[in-house]
PDB file of C-alpha atoms and ligand atoms in Angstrom:
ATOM      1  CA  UNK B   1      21.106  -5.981  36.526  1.00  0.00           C
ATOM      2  CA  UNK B   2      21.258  -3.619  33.289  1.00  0.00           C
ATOM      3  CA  UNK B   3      21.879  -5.871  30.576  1.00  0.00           C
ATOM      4  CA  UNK B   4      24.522  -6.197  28.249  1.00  0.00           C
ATOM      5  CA  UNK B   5      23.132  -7.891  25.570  1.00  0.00           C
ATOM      6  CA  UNK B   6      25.210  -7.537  22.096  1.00  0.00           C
ATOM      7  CA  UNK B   7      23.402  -6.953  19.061  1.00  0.00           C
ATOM      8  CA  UNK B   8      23.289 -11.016  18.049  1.00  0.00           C
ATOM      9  CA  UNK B   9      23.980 -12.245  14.541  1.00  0.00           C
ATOM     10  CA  UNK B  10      24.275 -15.472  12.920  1.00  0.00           C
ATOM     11  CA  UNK B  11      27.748 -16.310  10.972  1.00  0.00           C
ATOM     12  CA  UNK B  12      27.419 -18.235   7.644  1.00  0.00           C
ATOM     13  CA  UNK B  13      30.844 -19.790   6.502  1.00  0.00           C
ATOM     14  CA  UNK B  14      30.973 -20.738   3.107  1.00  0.00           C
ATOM     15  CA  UNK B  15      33.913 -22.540   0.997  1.00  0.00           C
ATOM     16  CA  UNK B  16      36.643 -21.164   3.588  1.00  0.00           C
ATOM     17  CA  UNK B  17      40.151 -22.156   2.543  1.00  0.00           C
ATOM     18  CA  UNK B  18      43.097 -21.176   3.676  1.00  0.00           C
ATOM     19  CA  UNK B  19      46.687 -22.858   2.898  1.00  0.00           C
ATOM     20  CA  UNK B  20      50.393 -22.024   4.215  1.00  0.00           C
ATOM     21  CA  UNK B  21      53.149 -22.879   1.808  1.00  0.00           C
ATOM     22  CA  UNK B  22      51.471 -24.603  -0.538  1.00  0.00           C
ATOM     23  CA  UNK B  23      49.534 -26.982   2.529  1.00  0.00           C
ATOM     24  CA  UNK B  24      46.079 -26.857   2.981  1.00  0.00           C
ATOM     25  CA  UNK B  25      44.791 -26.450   6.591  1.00  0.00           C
ATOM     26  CA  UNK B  26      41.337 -25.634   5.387  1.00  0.00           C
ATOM     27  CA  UNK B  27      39.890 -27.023   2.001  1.00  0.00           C
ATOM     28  CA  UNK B  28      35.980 -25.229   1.407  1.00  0.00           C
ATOM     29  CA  UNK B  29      34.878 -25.355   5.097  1.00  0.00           C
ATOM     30  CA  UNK B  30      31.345 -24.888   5.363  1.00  0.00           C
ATOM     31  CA  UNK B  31      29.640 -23.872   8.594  1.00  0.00           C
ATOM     32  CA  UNK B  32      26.566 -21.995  10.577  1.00  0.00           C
ATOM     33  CA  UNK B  33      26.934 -20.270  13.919  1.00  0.00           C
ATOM     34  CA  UNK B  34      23.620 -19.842  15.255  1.00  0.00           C
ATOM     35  CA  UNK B  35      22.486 -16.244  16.817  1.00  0.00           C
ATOM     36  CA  UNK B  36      23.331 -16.744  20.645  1.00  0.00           C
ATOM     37  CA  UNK B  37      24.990 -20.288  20.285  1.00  0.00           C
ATOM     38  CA  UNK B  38      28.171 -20.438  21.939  1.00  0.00           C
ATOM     39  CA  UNK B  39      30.346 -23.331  19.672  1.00  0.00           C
ATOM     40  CA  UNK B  40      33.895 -24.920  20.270  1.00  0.00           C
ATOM     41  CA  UNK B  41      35.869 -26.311  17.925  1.00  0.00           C
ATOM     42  CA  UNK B  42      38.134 -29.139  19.118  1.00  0.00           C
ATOM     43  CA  UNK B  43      40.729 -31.653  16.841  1.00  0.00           C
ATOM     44  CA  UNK B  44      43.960 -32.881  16.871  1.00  0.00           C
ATOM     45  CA  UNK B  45      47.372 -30.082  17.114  1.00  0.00           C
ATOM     46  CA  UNK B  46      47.807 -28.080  14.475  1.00  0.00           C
ATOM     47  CA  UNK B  47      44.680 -28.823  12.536  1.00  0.00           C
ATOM     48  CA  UNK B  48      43.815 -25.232  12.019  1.00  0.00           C
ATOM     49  CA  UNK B  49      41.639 -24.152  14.775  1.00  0.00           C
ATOM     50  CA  UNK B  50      43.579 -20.891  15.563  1.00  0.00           C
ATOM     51  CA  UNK B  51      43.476 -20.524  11.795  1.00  0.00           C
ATOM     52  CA  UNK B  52      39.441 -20.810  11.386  1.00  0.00           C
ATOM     53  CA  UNK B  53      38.780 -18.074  13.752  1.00  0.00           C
ATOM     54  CA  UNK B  54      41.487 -15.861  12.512  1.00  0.00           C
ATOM     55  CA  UNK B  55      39.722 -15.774   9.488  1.00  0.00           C
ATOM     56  CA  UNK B  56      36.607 -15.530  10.960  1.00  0.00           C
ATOM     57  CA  UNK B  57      37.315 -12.586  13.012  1.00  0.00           C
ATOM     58  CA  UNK B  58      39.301 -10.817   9.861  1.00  0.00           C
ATOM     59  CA  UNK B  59      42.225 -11.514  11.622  1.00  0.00           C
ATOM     60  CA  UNK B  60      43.681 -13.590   8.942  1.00  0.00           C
ATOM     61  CA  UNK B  61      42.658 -13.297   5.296  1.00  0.00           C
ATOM     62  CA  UNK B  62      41.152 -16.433   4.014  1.00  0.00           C
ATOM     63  CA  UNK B  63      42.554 -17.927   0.005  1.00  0.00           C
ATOM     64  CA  UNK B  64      39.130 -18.052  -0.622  1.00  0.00           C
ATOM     65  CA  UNK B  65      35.424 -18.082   0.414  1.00  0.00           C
ATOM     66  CA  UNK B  66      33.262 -15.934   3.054  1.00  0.00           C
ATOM     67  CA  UNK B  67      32.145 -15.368   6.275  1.00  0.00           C
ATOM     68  CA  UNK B  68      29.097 -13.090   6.640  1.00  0.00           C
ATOM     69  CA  UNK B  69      27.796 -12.043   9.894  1.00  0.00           C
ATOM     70  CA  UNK B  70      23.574 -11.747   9.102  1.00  0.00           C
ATOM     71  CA  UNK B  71      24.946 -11.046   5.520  1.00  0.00           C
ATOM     72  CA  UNK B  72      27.645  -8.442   6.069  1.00  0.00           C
ATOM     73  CA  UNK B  73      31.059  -9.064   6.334  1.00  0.00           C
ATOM     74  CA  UNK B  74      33.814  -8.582   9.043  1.00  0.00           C
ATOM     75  CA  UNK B  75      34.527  -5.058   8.484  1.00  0.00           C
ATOM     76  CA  UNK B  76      30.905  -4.187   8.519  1.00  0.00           C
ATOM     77  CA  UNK B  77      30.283  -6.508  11.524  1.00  0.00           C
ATOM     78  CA  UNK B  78      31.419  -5.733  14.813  1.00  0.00           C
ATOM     79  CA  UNK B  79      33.346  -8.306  16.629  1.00  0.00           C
ATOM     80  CA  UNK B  80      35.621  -8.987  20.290  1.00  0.00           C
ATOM     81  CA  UNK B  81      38.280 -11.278  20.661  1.00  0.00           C
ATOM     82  CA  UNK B  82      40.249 -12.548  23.694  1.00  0.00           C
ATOM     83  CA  UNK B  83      43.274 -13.658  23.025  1.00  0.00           C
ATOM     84  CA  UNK B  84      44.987 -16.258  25.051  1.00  0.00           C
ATOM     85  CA  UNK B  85      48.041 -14.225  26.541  1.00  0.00           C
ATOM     86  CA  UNK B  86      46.378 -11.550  28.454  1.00  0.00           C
ATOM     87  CA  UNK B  87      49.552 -10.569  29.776  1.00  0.00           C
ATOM     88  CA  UNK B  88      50.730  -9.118  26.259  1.00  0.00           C
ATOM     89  CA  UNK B  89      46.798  -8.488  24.865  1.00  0.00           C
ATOM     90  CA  UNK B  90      46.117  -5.875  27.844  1.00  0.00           C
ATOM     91  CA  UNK B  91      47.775  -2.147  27.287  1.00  0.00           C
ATOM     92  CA  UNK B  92      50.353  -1.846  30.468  1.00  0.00           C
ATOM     93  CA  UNK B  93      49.973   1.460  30.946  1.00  0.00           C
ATOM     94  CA  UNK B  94      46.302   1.706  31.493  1.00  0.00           C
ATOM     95  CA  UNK B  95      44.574   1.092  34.699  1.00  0.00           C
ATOM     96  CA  UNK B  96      42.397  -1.955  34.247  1.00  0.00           C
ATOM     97  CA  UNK B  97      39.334   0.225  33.870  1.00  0.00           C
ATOM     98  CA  UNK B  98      40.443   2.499  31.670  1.00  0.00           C
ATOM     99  CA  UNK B  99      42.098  -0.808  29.411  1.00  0.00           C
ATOM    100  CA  UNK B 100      37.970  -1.986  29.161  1.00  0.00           C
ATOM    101  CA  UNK B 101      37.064   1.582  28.451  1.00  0.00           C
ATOM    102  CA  UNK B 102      39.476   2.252  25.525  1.00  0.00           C
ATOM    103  CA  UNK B 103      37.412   0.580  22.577  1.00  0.00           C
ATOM    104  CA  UNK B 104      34.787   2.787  23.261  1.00  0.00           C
ATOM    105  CA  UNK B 105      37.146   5.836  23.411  1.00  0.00           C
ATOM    106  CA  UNK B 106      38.093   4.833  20.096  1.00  0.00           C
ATOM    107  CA  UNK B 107      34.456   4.825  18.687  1.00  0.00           C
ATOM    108  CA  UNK B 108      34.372   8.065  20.194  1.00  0.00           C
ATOM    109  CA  UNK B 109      31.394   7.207  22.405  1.00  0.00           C
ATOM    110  CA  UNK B 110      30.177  10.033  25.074  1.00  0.00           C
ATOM    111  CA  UNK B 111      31.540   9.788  28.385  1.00  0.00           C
ATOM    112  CA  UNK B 112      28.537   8.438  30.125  1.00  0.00           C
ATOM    113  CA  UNK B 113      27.869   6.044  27.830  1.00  0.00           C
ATOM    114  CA  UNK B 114      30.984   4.817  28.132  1.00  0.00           C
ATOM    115  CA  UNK B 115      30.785   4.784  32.127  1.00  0.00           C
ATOM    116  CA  UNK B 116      27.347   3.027  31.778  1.00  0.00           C
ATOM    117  CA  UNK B 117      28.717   0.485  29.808  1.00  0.00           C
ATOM    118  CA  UNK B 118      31.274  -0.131  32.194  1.00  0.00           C
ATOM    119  CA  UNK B 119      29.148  -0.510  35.003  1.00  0.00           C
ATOM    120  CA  UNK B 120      26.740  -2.773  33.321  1.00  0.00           C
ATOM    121  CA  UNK B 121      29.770  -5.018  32.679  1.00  0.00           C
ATOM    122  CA  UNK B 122      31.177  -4.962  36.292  1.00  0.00           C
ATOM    123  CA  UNK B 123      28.030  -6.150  37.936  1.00  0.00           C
ATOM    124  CA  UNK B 124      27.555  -8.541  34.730  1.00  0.00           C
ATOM    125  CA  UNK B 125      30.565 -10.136  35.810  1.00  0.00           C
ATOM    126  CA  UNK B 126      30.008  -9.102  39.328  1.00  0.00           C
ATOM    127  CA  UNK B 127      33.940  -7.803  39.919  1.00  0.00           C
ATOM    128  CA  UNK B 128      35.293  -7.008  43.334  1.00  0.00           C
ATOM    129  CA  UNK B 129      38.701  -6.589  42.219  1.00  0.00           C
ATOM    130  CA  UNK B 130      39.966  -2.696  41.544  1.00  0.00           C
ATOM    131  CA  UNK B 131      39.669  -1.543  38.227  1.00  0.00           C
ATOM    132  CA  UNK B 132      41.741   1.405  39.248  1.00  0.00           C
ATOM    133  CA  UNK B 133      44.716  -1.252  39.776  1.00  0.00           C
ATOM    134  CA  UNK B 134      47.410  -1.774  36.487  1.00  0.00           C
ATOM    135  CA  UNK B 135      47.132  -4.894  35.265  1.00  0.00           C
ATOM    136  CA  UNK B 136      50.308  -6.308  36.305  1.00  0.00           C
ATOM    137  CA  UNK B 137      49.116  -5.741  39.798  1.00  0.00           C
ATOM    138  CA  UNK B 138      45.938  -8.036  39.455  1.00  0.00           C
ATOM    139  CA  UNK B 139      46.272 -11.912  38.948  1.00  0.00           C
ATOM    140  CA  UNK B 140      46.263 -13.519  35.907  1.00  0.00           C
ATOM    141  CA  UNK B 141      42.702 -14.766  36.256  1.00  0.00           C
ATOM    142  CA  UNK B 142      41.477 -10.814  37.188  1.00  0.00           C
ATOM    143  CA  UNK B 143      43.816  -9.990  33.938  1.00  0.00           C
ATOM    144  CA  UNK B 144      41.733 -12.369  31.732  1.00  0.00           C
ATOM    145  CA  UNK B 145      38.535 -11.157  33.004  1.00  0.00           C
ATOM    146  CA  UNK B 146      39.143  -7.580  32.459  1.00  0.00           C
ATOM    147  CA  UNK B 147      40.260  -8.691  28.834  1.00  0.00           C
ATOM    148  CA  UNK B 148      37.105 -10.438  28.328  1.00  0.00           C
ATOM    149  CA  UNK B 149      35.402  -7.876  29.638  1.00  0.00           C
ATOM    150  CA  UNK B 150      37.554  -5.214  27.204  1.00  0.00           C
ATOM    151  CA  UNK B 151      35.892  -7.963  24.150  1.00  0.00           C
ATOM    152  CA  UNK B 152      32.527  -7.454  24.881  1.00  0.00           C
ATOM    153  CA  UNK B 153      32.952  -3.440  25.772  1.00  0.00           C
ATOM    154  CA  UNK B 154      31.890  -2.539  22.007  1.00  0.00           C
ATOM    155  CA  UNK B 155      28.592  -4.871  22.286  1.00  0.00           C
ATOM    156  CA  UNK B 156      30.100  -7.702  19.722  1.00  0.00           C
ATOM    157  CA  UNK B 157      27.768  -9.358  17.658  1.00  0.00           C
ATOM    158  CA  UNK B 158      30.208 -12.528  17.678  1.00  0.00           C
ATOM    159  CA  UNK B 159      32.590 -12.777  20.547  1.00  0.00           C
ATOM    160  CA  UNK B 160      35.913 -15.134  19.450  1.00  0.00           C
ATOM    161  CA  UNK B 161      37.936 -16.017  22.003  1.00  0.00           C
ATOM    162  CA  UNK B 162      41.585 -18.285  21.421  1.00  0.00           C
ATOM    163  CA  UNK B 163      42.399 -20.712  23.914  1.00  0.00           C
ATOM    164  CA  UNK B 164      41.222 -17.906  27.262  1.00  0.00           C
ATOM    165  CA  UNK B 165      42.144 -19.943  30.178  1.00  0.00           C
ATOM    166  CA  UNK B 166      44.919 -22.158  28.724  1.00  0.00           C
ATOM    167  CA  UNK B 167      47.620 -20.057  31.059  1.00  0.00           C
ATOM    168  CA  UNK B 168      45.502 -19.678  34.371  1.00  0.00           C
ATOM    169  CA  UNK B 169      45.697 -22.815  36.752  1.00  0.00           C
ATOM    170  CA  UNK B 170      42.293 -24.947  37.261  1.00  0.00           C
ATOM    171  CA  UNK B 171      40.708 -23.537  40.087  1.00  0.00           C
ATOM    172  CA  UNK B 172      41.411 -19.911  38.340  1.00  0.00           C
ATOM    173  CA  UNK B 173      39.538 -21.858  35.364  1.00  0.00           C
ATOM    174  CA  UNK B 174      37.192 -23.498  36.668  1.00  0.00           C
ATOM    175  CA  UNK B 175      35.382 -20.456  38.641  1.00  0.00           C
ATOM    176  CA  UNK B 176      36.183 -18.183  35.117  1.00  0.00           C
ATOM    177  CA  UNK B 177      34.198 -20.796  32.869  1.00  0.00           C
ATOM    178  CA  UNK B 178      31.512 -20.936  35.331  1.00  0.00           C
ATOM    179  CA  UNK B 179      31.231 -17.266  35.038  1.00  0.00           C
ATOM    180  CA  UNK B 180      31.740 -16.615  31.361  1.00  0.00           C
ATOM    181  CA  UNK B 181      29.127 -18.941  30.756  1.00  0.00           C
ATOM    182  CA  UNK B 182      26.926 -17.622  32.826  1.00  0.00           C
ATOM    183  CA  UNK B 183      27.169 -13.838  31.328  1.00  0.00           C
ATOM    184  CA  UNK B 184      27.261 -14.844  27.912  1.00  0.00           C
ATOM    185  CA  UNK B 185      24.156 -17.342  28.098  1.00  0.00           C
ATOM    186  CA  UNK B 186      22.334 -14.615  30.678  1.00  0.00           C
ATOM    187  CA  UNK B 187      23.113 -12.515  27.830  1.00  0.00           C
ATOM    188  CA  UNK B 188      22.512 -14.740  24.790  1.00  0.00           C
ATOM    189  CA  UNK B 189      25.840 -13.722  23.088  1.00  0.00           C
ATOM    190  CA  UNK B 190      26.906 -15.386  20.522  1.00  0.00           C
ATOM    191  CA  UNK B 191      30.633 -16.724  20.686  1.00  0.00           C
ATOM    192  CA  UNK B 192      33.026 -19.370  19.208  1.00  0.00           C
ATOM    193  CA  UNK B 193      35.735 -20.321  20.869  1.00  0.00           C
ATOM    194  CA  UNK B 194      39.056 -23.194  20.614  1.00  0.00           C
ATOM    195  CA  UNK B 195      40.059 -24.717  23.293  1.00  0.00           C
ATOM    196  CA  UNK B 196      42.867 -27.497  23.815  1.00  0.00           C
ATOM    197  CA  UNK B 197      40.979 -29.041  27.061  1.00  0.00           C
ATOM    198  CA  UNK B 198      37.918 -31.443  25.933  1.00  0.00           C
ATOM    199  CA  UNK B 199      36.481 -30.658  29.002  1.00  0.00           C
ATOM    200  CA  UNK B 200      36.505 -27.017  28.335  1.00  0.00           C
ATOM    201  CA  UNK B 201      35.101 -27.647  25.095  1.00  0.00           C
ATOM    202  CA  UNK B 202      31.630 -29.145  26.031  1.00  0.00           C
ATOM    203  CA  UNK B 203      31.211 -27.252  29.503  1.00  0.00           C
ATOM    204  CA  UNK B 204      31.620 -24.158  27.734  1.00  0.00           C
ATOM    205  CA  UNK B 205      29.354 -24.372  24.467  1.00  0.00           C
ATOM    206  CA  UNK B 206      26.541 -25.784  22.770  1.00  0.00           C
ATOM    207  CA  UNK B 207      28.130 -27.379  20.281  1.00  0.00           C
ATOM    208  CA  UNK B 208      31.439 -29.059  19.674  1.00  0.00           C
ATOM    209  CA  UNK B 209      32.765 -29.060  16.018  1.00  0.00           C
ATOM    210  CA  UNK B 210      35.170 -31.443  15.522  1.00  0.00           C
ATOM    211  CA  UNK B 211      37.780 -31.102  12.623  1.00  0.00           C
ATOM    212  CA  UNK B 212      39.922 -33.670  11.534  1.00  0.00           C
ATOM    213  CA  UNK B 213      44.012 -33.773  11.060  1.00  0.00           C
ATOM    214  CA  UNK B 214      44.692 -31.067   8.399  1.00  0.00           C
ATOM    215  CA  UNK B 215      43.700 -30.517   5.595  1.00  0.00           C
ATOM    216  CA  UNK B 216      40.824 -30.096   8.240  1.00  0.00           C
ATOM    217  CA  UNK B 217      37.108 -31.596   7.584  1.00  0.00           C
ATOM    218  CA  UNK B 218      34.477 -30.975   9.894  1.00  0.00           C
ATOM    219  CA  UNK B 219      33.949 -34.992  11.186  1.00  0.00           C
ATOM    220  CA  UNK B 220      31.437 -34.524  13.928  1.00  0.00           C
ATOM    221  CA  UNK B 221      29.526 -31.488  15.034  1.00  0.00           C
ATOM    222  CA  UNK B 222      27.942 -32.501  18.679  1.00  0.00           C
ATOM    223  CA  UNK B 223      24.825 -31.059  20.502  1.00  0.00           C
ATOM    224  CA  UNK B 224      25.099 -30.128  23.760  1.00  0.00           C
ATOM    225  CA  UNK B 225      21.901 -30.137  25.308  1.00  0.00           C
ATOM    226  CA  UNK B 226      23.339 -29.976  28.969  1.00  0.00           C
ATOM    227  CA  UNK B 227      20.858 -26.707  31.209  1.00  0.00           C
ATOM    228  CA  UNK B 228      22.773 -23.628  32.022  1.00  0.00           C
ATOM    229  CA  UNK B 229      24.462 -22.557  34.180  1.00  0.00           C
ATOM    230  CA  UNK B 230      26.674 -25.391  34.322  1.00  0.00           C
ATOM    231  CA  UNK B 231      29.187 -25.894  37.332  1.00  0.00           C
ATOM    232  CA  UNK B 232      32.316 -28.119  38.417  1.00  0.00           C
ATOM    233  CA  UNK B 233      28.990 -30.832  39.474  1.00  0.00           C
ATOM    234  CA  UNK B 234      27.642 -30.584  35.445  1.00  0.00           C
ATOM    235  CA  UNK B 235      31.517 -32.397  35.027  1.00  0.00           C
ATOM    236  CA  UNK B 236      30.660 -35.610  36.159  1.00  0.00           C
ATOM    237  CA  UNK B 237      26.895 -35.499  35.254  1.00  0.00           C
ATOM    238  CA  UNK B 238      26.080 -39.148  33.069  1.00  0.00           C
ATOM    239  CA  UNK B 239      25.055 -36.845  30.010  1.00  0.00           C
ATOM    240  CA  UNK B 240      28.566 -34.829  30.086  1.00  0.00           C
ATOM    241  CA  UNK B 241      30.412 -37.951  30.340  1.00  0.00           C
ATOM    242  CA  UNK B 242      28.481 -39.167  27.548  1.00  0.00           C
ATOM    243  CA  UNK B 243      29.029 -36.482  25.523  1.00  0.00           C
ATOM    244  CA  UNK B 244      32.812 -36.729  26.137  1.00  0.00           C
ATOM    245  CA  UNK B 245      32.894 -40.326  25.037  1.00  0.00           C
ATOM    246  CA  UNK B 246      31.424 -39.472  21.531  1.00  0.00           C
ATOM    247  CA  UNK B 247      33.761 -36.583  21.155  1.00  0.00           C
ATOM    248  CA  UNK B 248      36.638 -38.694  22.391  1.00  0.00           C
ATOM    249  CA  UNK B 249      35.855 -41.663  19.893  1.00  0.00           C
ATOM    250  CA  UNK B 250      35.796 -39.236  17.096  1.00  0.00           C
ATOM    251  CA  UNK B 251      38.899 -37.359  18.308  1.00  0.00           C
ATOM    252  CA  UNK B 252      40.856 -40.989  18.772  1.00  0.00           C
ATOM    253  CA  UNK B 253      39.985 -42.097  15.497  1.00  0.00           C
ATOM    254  CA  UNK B 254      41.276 -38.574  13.963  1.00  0.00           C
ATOM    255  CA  UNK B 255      44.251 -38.709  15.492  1.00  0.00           C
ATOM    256  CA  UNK B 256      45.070 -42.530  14.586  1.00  0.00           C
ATOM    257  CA  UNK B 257      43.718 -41.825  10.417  1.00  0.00           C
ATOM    258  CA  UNK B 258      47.137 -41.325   8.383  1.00  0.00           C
ATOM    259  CA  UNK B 259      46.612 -37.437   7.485  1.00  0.00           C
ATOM    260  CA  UNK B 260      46.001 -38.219   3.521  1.00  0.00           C
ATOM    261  CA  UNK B 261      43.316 -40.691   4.619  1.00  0.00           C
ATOM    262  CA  UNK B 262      42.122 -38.156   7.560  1.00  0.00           C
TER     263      UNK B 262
HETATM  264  N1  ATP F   1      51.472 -17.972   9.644  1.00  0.00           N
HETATM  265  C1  ATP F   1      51.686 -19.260   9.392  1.00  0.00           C
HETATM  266  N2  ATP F   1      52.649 -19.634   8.513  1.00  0.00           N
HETATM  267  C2  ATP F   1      52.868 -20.932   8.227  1.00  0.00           C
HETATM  268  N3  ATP F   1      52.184 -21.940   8.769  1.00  0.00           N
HETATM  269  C3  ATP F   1      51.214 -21.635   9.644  1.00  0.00           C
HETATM  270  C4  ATP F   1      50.921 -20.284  10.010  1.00  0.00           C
HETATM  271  N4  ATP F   1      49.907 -20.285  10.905  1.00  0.00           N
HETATM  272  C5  ATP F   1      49.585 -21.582  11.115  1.00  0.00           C
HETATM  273  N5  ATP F   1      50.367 -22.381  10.360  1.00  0.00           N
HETATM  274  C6  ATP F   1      50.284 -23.839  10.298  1.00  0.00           C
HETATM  275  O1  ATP F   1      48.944 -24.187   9.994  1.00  0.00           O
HETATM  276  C7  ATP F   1      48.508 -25.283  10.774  1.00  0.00           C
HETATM  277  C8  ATP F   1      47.301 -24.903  11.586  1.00  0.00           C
HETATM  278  O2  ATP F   1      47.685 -23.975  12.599  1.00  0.00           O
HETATM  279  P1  ATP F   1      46.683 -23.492  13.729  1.00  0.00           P
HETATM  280  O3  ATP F   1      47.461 -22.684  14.693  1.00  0.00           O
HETATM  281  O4  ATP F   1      45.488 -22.906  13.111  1.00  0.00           O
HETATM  282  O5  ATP F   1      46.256 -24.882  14.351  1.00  0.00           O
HETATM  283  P2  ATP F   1      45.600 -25.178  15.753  1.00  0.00           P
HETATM  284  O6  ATP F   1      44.674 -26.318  15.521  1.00  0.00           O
HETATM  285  O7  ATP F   1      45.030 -23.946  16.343  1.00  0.00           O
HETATM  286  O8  ATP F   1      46.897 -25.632  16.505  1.00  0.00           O
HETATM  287  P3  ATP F   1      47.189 -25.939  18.029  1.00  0.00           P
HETATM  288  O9  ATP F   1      46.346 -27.110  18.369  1.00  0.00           O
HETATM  289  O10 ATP F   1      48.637 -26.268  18.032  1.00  0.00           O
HETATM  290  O11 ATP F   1      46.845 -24.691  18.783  1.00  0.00           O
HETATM  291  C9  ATP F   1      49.705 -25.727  11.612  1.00  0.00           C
HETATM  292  O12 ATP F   1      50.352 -26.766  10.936  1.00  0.00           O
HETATM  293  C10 ATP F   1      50.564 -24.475  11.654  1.00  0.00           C
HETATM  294  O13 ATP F   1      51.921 -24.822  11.761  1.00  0.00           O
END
């Protein structure tokens, strides 16, 4: 298989704070992503997950402190994010193929590096679907894997991705994670990504961050030594369930602490 593996870097966040009229969702978060650690972050609604990644990815521009990727910042580094409405993140009017090809258009890469770098992503994520197909005429799975595929086109030293399977039914889920976390382990990419399901959370990362109700503090941060690649058996494995109890005590007690106390 040719490789795909992303020029890694490790993300130091420092004093991040971010607040929307006049509320703080972040106050000075502090945090390390480690080169080819894939980590979650999971709290309570609205505690500012979307909003930590935003920033993160220069989406969003922070009140104050930084995020430096190996000591650069966003606009030097070179990131992918999936968003979680593929339906609206994919460009309609491009084939599927030519929707994963078009960051590397826009870097102005040659042709057959471009092709090359398509291929090595097809049989990364071994796809027998047809690229030549729009996307409205795939399913919304095959729509989310050509947009995750589309993130990691431009070799991303951090790939972000925003709740990616929230809109896809289980089974569609379920095989996705599987695969995702396959590639991007096989592949020791780096990548952070929020998720609503717990579940989702550990099976997909190697560490769970948990923040607290907003103004958001970082309560737990929670190893997860499970082996790779995990599948719908790692689920019910004594060492998941165990790691869902700690994350579920910590989440339960955020949820119940009155939000000046939390
Ligand atoms: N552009 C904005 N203007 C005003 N308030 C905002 C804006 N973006 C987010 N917020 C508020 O900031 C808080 C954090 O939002 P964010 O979407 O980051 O949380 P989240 O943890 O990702 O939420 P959810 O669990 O609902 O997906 C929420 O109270 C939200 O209403």
């Amino acid at each position: 298989m040719t490789p795909i593996t992303p020029r890694e870097a490790a993300v130091t966040v420092r004093g991040l704070s971010k607040s929307f009229r006049g509320q703080p969702v972040h106050a000075g978060l502090d945090l390390d992503l480690r080169r080819g650690d894939i980590l979650s972050v999971f709290g309570p609604n609205g505690c500012g997950k979307s909003t930590l990644i935003n920033m993160m990815a220069g989406l969003l521009e922070a009140d104050a402190g930084s995020v430096l990727f190996d000591g650069r910042t966003v606009r030097e580094a070179r990131i992918g994010y999936v968003f979680q409405n593929y339906r609206e993140a994919l460009l309609p009017w491009k084939r599927a193929a030519d929707n994963i090809r078009y960051p590397l258009r826009l870097l102005r890469q040659p042709r057959a590096q471009v092709e090359r770098r398509l291929q090595a992503l097809v049989a990364a994520f071994d796809v027998r679907f047809d690229l030549n197909r729009y996307p409205y005429e795939l399913s919304g799975g095959q729509q989310q894997l050509v947009s995750v595929m589309r993130a990691l086109a431009v070799e991303p030293e951090v790939l972000f991705l925003d709740e990616p399977f929230s809109a896809l039914d289980y089974e569609t889920t379920l095989s996705l994670r599987e695969l995702l976390g396959r590639v991007l382990k096989e592949n020791r990419i780096t990548a952070m990504l929020v998720s609503h399901d717990l579940e989702e959370s550990i099976a997909l990362s190697d560490r769970v961050l948990m923040l607290t109700r907003r103004p958001s503090r970082i309560v737990d941060d929670v190893p997860v030594p499970l082996a790779w690649p995990r599948d719908a058996a790692t689920l019910s494995s004594p060492d998941f369930v165990a790691i869902k109890r700690r994350c579920l005590d910590v989440f339960t007690a955020s949820v119940r602490a009155r939000p000046e106390a939390a």
